[in-house]
Tab-separated table of C-alpha atoms and ligand atoms in Angstrom:
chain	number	residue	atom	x	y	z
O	1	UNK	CA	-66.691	-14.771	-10.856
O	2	UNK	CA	-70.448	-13.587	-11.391
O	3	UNK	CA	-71.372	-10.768	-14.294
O	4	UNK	CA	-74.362	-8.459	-12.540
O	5	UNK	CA	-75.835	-6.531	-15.482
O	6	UNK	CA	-78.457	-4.600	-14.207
O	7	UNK	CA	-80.317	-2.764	-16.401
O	8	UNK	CA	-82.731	-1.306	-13.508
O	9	UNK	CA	-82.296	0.247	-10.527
O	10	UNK	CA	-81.484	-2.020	-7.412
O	11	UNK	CA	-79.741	-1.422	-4.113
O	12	UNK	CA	-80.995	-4.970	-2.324
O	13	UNK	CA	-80.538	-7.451	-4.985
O	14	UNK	CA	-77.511	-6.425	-6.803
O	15	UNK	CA	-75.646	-5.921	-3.176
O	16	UNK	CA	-77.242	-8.952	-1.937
O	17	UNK	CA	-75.487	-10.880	-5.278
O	18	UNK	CA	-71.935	-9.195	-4.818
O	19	UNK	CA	-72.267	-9.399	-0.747
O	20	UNK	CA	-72.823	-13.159	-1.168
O	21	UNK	CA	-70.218	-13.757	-3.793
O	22	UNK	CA	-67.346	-11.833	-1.814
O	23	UNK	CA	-68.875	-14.103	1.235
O	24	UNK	CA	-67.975	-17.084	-0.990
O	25	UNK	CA	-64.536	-15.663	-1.822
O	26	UNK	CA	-65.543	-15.100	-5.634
O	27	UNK	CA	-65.620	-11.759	-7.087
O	28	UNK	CA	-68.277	-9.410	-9.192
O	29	UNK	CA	-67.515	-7.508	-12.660
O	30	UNK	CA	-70.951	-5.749	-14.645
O	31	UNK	CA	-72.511	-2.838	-14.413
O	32	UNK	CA	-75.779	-1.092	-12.802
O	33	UNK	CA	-76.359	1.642	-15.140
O	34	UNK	CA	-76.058	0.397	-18.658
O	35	UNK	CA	-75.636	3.969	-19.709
O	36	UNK	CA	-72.122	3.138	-18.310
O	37	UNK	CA	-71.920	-0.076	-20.740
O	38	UNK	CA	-72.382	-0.311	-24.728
O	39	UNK	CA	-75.979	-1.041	-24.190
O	40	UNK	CA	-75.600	2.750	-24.948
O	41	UNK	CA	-74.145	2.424	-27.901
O	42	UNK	CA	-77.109	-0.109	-28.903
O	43	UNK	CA	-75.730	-3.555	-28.048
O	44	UNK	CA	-78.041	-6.322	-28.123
O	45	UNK	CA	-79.147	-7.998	-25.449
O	46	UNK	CA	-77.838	-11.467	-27.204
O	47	UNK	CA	-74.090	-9.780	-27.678
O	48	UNK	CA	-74.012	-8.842	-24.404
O	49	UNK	CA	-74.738	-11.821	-22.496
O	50	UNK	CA	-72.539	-13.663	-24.967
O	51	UNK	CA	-69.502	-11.838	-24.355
O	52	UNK	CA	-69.861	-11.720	-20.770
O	53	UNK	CA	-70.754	-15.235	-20.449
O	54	UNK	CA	-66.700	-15.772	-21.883
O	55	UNK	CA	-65.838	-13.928	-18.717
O	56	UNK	CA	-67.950	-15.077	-15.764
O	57	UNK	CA	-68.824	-17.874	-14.395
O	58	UNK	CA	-72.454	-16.936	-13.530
O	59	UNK	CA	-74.530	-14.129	-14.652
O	60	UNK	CA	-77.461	-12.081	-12.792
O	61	UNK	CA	-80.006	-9.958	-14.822
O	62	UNK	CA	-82.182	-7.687	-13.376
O	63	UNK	CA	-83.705	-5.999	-16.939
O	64	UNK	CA	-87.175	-3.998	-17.522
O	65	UNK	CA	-88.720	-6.465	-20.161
O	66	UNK	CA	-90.634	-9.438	-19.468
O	67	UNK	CA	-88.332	-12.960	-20.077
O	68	UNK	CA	-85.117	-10.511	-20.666
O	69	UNK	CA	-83.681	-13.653	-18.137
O	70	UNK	CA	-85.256	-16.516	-19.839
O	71	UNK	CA	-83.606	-15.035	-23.436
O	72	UNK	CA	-80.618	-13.888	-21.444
O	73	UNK	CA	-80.311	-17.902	-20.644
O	74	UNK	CA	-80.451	-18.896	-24.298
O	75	UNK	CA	-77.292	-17.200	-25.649
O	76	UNK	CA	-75.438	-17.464	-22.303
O	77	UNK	CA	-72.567	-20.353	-21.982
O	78	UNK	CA	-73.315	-19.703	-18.010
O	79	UNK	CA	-75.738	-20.250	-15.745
O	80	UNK	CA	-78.163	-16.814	-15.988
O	81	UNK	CA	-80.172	-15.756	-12.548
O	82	UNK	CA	-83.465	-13.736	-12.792
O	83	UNK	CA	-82.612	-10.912	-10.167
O	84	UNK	CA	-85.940	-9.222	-11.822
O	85	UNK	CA	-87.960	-9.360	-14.855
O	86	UNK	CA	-89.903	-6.153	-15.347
O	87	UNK	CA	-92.973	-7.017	-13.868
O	88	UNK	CA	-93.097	-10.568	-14.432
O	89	UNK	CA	-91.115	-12.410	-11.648
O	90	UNK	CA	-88.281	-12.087	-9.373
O	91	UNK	CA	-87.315	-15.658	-8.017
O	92	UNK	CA	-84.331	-14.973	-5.841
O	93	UNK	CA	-86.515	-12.721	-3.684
O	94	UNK	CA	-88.943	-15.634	-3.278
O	95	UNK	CA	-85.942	-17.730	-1.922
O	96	UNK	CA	-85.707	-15.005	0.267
O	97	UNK	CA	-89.077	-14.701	1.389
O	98	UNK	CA	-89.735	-18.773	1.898
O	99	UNK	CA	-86.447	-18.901	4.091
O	100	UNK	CA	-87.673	-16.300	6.067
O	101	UNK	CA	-91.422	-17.560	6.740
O	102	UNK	CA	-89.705	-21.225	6.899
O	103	UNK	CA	-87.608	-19.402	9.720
O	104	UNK	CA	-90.612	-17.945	11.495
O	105	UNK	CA	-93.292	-20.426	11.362
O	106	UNK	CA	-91.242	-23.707	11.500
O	107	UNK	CA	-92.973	-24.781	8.290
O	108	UNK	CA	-94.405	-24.055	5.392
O	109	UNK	CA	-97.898	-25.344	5.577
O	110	UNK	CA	-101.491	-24.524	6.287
O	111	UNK	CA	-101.014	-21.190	6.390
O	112	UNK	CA	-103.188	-17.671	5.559
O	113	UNK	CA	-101.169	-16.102	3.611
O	114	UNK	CA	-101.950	-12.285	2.539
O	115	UNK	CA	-100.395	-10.360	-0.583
O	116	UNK	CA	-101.460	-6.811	-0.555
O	117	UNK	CA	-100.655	-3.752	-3.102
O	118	UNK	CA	-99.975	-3.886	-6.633
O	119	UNK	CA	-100.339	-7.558	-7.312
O	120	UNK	CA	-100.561	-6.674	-10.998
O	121	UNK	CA	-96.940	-5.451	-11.371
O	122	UNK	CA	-95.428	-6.575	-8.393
O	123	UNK	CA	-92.809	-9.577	-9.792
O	124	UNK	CA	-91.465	-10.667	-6.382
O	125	UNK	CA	-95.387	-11.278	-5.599
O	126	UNK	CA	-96.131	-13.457	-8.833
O	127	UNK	CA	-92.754	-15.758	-7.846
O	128	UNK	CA	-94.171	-16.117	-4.448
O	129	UNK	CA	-97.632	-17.405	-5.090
O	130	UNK	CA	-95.941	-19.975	-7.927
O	131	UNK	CA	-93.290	-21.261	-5.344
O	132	UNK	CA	-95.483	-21.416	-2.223
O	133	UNK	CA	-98.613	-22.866	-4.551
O	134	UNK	CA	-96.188	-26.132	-3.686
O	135	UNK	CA	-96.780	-26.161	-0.102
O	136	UNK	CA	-99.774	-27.829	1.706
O	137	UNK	CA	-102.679	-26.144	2.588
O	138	UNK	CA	-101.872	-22.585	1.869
O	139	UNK	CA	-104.699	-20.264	2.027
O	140	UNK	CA	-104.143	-16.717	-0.279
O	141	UNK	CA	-106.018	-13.284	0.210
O	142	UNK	CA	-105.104	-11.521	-2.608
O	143	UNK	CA	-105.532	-7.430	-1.356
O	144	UNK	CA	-105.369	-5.188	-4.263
O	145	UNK	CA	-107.400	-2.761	-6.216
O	146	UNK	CA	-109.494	-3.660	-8.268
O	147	UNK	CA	-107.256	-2.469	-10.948
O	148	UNK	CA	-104.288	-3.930	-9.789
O	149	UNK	CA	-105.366	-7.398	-9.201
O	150	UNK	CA	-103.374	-10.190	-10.277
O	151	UNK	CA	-101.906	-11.606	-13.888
O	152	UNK	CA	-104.375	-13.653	-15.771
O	153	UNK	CA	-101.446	-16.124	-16.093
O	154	UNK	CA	-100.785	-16.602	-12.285
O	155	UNK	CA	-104.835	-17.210	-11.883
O	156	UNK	CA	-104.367	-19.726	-14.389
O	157	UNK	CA	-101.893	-21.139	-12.650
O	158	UNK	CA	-103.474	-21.196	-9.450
O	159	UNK	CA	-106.573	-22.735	-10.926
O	160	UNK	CA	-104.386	-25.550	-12.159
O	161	UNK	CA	-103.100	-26.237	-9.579
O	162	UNK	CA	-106.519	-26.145	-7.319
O	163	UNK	CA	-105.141	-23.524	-5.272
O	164	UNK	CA	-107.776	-21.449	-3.001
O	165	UNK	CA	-107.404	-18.087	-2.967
O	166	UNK	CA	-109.597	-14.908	-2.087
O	167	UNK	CA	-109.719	-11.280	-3.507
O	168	UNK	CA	-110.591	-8.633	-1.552
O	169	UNK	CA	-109.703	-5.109	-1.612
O	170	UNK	CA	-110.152	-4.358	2.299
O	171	UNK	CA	-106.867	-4.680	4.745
O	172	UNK	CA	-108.693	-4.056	7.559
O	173	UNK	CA	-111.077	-6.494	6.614
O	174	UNK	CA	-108.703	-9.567	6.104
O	175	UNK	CA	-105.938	-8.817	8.754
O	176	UNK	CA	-106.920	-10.731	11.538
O	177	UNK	CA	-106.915	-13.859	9.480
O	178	UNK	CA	-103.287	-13.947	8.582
O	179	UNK	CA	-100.504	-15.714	9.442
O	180	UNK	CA	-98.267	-13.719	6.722
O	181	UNK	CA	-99.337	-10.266	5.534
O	182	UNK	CA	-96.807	-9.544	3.124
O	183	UNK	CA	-97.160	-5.876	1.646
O	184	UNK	CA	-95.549	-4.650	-1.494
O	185	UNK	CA	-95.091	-1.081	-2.725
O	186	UNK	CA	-97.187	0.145	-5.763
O	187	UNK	CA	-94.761	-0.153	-8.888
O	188	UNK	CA	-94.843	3.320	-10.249
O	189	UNK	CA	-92.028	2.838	-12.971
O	190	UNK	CA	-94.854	0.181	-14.642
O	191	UNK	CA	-97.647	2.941	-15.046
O	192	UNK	CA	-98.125	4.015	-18.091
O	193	UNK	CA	-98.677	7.891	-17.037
O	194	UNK	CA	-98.000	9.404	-13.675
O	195	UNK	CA	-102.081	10.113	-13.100
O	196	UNK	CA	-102.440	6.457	-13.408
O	197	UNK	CA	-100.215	5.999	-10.174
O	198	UNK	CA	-101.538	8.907	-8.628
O	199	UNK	CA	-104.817	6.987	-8.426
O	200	UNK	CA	-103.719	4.210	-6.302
O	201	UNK	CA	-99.849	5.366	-4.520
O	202	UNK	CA	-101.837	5.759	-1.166
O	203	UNK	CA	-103.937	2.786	-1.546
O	204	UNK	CA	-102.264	0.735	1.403
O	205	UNK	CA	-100.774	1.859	4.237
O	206	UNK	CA	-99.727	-0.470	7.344
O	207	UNK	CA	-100.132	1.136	10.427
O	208	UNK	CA	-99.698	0.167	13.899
O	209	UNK	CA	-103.216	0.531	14.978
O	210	UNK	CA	-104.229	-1.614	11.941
O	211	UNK	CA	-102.442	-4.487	13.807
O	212	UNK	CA	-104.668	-3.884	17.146
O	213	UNK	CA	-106.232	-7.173	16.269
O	214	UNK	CA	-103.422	-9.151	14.318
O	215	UNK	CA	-102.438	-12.249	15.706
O	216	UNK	CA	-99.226	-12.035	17.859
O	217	UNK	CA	-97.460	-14.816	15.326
O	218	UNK	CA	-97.905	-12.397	12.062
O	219	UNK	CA	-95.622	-12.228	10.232
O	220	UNK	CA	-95.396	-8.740	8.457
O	221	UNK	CA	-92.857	-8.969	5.154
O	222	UNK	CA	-92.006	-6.521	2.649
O	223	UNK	CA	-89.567	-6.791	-0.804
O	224	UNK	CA	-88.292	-3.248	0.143
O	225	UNK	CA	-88.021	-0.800	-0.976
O	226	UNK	CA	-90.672	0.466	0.993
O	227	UNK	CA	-92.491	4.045	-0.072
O	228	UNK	CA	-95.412	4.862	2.356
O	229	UNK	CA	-96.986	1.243	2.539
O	230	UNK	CA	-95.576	0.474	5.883
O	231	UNK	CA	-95.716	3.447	8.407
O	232	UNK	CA	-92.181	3.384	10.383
O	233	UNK	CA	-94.385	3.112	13.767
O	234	UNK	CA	-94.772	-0.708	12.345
O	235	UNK	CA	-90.997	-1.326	12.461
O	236	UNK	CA	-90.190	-1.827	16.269
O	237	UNK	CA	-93.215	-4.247	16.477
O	238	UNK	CA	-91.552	-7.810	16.937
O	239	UNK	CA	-93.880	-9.233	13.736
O	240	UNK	CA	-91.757	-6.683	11.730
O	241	UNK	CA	-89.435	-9.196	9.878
O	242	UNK	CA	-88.761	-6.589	6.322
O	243	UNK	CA	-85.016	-6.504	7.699
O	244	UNK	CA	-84.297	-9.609	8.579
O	245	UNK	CA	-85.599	-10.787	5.332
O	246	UNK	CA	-83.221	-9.064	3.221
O	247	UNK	CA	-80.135	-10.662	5.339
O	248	UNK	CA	-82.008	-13.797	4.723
O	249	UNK	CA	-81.625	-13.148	1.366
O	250	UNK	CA	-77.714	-12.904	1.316
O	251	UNK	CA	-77.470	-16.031	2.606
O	252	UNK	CA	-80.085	-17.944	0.586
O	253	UNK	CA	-77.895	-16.354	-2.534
O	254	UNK	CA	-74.626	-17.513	-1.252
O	255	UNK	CA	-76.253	-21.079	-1.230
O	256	UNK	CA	-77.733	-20.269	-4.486
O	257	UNK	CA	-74.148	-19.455	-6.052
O	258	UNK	CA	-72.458	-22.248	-3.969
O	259	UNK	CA	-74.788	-24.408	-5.719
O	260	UNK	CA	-74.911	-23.263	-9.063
O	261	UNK	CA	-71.218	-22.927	-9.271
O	262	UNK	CA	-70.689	-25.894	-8.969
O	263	UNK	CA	-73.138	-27.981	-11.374
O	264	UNK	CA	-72.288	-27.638	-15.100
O	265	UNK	CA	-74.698	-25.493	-16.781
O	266	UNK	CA	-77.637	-27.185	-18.415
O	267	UNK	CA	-78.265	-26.466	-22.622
O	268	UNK	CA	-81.698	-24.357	-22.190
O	269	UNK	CA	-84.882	-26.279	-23.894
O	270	UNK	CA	-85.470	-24.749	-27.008
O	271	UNK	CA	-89.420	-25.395	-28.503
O	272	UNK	CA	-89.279	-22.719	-31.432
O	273	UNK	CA	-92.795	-23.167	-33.137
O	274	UNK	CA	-92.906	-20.522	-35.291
O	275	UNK	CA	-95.886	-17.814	-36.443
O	276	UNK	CA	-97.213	-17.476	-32.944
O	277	UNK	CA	-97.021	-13.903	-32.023
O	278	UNK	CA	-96.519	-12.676	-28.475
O	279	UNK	CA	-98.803	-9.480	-28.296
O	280	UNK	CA	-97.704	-8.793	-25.079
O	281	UNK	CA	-95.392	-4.951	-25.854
O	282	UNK	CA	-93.597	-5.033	-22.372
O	283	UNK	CA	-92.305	-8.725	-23.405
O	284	UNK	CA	-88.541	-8.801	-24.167
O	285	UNK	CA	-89.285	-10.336	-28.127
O	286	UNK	CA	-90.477	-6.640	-28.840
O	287	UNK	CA	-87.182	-5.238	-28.419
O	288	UNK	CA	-85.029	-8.104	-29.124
O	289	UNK	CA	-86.217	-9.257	-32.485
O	290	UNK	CA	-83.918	-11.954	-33.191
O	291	UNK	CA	-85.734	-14.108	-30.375
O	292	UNK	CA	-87.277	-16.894	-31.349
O	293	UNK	CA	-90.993	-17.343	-30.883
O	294	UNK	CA	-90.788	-19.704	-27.770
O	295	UNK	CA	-94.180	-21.292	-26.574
O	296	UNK	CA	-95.884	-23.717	-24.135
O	297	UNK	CA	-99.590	-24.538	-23.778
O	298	UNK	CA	-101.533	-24.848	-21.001
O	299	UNK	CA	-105.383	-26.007	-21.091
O	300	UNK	CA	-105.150	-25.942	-24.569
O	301	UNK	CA	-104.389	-22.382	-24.842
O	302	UNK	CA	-100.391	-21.458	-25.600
O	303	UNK	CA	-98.600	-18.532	-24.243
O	304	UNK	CA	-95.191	-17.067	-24.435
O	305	UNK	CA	-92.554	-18.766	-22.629
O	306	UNK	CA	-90.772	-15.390	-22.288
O	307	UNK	CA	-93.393	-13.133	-20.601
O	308	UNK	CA	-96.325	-15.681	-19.779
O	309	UNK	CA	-98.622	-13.617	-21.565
O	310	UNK	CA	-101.968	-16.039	-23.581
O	311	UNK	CA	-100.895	-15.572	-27.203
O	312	UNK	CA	-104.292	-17.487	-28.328
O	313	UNK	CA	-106.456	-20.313	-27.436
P	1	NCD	C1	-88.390	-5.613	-5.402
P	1	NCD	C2	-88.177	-5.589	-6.895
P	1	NCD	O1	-87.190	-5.039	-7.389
P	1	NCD	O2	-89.034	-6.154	-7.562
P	1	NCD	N1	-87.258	-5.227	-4.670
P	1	NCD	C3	-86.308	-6.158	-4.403
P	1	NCD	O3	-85.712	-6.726	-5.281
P	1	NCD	N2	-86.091	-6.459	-3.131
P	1	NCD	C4	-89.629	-4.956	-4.959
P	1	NCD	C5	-89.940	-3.569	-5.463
P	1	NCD	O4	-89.156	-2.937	-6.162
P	1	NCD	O5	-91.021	-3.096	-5.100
């Protein structure tokens, strides 16, 4: 039995969880509009996860603060999956997306690999380049506004990793060179005012005569939900692989359950240092105040284990 508390909207992921667990022969109880649930009536996040952690065997969060999973996973007697951490990062989708380019290209290695769109706020984005930072050879082009480029932490991470990357703001510039051009909708629901979005909703948009020169082995991904970033004359072009890659993702989560299910869950690490501050306001220890100030460092400078976010150096 899995608990899917989603606290944001999702059709993929939260169907993709309860398709794969009815696959498996298990079953689904939570909600997907806490409105529905006594978040309402001002529930913490720590009661909530408690209680339903007596009744399933699993839980998936998908909630709008950064680390809502990782402090989800410290008062939960169950295993706790990330379906979606505000901004931050979205794992399960990364399963999804590395079974589907394992699928396509054979193997995951010297590759050009293109992220383009809101690389700032898009989550499933930031688990990608951590996961795929593991595989040999990988070459990024990082497409973006200027505004929107990536996270300071996920540069930091690159850079620690010695991971090559590019940024560039041109599409047409940079498509030819890709073996994956994976496009991701700008995240209007993280703009602070709707202007904000206005300025960039349009700033990508795949066409089929942008792909005149793309190789004949791209592979063109998307999270989904798509708005205008991929026109539908893209989507009978054999490179188009958005579908497939959310059926992927069923059955990567019905190995993910199978698996999880059945190895005991682990006591989460616990470093509580004290007087560090995250300053970060979208991070989940601004609502939840209970949390504990959880840290790591990296280079000598320490950030929050629940968002990412530098807290000093
Ligand atoms: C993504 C998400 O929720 O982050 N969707 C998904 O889970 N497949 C991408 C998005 O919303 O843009």
């Amino acid at each position: 039995m899995a608990a899917n508390l989603f606290y944001e909207p999702s059709t993929r992921t939260n169907l993709s969880f309860q398709t794969a667990m009815y696959r498996l022969g298990g079953s689904v109880i939570g909600f997907s509009d806490p409105g529905s649930s006594s978040v309402a009536k001002g529930e913490s996040l720590k009661d909530t996860i408690a209680m339903m952690s007596n009744y399933a065997d699993a839980i998936v969060i998908r909630n709008p603060m950064e680390g809502s999973a990782k402090a989800a996973s410290l008062y939960s007697r169950v295993p706790v999956i990330n379906a979606g951490d505000g901004g931050h990062l979205h794992p399960t989708q990364t399963l999804a997306d590395l079974t589907t380019i394992r699928k396509h290209t054979g193997a995951i290695k010297g590759l050009n690999i293109g992220l383009c769109g809101d690389l700032m706020n898009g989550r499933t984005v930031h688990s990608l380049i951590k996961a795929l930072t593991g595989f040999p050879d990988i070459r990024f082009y990082f497409i973006s506004p200027r505004e929107l480029k990536i996270p300071d932490y996920i540069r930091l991470y690159l850079e620690k990793n010695n991971q090559k990357y590019i940024e560039i703001t041109s599409l047409e510039a940079t498509i030819d060179n890709l073996d994956v051009l994976y496009m991701t909708r700008i995240q209007r629901e993280r703009f602070g005012t709707e202007s904000e979005y206005n300025n960039h909703k349009h700033a990508y948009i795949l066409t089929k005569s942008k792909l005149s020169g793309a190789r004949s082995s791209l592979l063109i991904m998307h999270p989904l939900p798509r708005v205008d970033e991929i026109s539908v004359d893209v989507d009978d072009d054999p490179r188009a692989l958005y579908f497939a890659q959310a059926r992927y993702g069923m059955f990567m989560r019905m190995a993910l359950m199978k698996t999880i299910l059945k190895n005991p869950p682990r006591e989460p690490e616990r470093v509580d240092i004290g007087g560090a501050e995250c300053k970060n306001p979208r991070c989940i220890c601004k609502t939840e105040k209970y949390l504990p100030s959880l840290v790591y460092e990296n280079n000598g400078a320490r950030f929050c284990e629940f968002c990412d976010k530098l807290i000093c150096v």
